[in-house]
Short mmCIF file of C-alpha atoms and ligand atoms in Angstrom, two decimals:
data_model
loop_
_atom_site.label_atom_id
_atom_site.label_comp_id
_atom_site.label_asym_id
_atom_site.label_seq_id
_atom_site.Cartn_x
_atom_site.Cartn_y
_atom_site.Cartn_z
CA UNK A 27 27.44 -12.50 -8.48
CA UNK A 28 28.44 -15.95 -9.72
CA UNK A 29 26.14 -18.28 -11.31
CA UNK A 30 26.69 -22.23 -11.92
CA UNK A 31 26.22 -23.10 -16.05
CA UNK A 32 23.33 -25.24 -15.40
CA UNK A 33 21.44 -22.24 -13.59
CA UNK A 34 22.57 -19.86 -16.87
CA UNK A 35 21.69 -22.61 -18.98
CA UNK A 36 18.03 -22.83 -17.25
CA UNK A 37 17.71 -19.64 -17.46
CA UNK A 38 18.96 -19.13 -21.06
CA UNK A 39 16.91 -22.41 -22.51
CA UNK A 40 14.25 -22.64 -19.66
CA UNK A 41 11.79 -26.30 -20.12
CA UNK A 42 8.43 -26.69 -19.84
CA UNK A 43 7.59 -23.25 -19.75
CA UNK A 44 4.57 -21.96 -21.34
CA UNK A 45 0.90 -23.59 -20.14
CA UNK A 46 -1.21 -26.66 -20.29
CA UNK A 47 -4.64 -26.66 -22.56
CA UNK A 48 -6.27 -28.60 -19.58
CA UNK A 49 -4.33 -28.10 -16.74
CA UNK A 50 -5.20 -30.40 -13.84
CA UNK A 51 -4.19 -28.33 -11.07
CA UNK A 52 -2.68 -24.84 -11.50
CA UNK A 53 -0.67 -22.91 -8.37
CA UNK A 54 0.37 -19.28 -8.78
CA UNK A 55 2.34 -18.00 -6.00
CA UNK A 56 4.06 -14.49 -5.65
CA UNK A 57 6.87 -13.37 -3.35
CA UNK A 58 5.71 -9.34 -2.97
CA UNK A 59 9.04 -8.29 -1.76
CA UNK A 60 10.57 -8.49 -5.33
CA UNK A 61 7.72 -8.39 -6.81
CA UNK A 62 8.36 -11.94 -8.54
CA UNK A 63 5.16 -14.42 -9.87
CA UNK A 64 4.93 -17.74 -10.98
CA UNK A 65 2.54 -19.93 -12.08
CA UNK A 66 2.63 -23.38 -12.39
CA UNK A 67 0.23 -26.10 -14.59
CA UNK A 68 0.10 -29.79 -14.18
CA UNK A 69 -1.48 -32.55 -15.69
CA UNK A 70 -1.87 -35.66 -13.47
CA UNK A 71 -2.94 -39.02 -14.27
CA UNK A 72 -3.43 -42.02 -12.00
CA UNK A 73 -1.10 -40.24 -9.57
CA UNK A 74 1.44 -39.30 -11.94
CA UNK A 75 2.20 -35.86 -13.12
CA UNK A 76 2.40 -36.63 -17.01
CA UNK A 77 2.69 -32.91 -17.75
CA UNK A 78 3.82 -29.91 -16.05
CA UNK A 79 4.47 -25.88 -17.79
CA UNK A 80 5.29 -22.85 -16.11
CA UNK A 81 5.30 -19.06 -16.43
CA UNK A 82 7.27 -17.05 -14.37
CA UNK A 83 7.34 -13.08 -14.56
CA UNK A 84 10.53 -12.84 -12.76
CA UNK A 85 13.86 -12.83 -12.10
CA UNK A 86 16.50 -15.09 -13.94
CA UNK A 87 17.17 -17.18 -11.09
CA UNK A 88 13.41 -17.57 -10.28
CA UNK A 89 13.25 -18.71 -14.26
CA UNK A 90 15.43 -21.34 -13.69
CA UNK A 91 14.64 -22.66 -10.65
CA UNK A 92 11.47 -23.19 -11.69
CA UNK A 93 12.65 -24.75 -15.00
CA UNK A 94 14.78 -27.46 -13.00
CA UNK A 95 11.48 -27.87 -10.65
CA UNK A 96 9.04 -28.86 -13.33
CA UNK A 97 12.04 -30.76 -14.82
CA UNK A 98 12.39 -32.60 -11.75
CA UNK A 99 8.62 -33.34 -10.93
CA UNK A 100 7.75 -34.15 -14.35
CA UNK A 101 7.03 -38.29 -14.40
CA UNK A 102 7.50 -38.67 -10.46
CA UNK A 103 4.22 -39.48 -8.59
CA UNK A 104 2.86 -36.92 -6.25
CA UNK A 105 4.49 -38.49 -3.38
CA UNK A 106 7.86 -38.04 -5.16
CA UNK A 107 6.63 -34.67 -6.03
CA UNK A 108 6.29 -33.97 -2.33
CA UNK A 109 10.39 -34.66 -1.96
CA UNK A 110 11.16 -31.80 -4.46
CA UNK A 111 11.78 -28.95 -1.99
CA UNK A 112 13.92 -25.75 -2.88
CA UNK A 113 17.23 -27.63 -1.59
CA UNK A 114 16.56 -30.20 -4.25
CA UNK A 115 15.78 -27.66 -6.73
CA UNK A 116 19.20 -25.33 -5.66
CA UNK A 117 21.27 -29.24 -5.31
CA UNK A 118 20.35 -30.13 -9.35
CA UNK A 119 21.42 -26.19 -10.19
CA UNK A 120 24.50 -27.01 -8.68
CA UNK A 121 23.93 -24.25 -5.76
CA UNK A 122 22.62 -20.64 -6.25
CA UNK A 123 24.30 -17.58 -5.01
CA UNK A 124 22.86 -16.92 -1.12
CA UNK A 125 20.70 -13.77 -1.91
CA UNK A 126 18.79 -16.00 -4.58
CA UNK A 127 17.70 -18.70 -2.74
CA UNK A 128 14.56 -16.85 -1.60
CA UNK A 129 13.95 -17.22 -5.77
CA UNK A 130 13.79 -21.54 -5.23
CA UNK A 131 11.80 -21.15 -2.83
CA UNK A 132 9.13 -19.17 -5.15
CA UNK A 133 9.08 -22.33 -7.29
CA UNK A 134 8.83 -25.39 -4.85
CA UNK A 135 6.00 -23.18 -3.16
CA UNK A 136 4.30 -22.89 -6.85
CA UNK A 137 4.56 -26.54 -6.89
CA UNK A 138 2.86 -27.17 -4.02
CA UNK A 139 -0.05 -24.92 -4.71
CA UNK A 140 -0.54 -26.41 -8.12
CA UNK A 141 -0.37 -30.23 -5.92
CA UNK A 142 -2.94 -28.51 -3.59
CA UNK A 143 -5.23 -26.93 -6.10
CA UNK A 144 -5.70 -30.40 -7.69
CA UNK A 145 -6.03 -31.96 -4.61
CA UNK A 146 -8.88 -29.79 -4.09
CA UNK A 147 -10.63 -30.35 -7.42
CA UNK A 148 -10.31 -34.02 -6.54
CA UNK A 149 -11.42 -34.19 -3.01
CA UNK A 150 -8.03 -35.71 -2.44
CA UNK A 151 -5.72 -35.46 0.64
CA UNK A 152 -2.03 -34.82 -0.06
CA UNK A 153 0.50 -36.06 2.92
CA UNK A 154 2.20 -33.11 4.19
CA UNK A 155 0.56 -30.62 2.06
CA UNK A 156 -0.43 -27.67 3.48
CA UNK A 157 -2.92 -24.57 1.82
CA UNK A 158 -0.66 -22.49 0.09
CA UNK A 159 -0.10 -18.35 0.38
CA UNK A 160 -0.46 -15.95 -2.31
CA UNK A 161 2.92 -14.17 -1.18
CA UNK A 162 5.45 -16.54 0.26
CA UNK A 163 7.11 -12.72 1.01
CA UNK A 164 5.09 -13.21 4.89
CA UNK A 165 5.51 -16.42 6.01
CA UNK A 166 9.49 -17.22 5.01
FE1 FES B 11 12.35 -12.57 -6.39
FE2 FES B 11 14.23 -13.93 -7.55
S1 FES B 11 14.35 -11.90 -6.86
S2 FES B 11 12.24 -14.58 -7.07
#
């Protein structure tokens, strides 16, 4: 299996991971056929996401998509958030090998739950969000 240098290089130096003292929303999403988790924290401020950490027990191509996701939604609002889907995710990685793309999936999925979980503590309604699943294994 062949991997692009800026998936190796996410993998090998992944940002943002670790976790947020206050997180303002926080999405943990599992995919139960490989067994993969990941959890992501945001921070968001007058519609911005100002802050965003992950932690993700699981393979290295679910590391670094979700390094390039948090990358990507860090400073956007949450519409902009919204726009990072998996394709994004795999387009900035410079493509991921076919049987991994289940693993990108795993992180714009976290990223939505994290969006939906703050949406919830804030009474807020989030365009085109939708609740999230524990194991995005059933439903992809
Ligand atoms: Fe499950 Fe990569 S093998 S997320």
């Amino acid at each position: 299996m062949k991997y692009s240098e800026k998936v190796m290089d996410h993998f090998m130096h992944p940002r943002n991971m670790g976790s947020l003292v206050q997180p303002d929303g926080v999405g943990r999403v599992g995919n139960a056929k490989c067994g993969d988790i990941m959890q992501v924290e945001l921070s968001v401020h007058d519609g911005v996401i100002d802050d965003v950490k992950f932690k993700t027990f699981g393979c290295g191509a679910a590391i670094a998509t979700s390094s390039m996701a948090t990358e990507l939604v860090k400073g956007k609002t949450i519409e902009e958030a919204m726009q990072v889907t998996n394709r994004a995710v795999m387009e900035a990685l410079d493509g991921l090998p076919p049987v991994k793309v289940h693993c990108s999936l795993l992180a714009e999925e976290a990223i939505h739950a994290a969006l939906w979980d703050y949406a919830q503590k804030n009474g807020l309604e989030i365009e085109g969000l939708r609740q999230p699943v524990e194991d995005i294994g059933h439903h992809h």
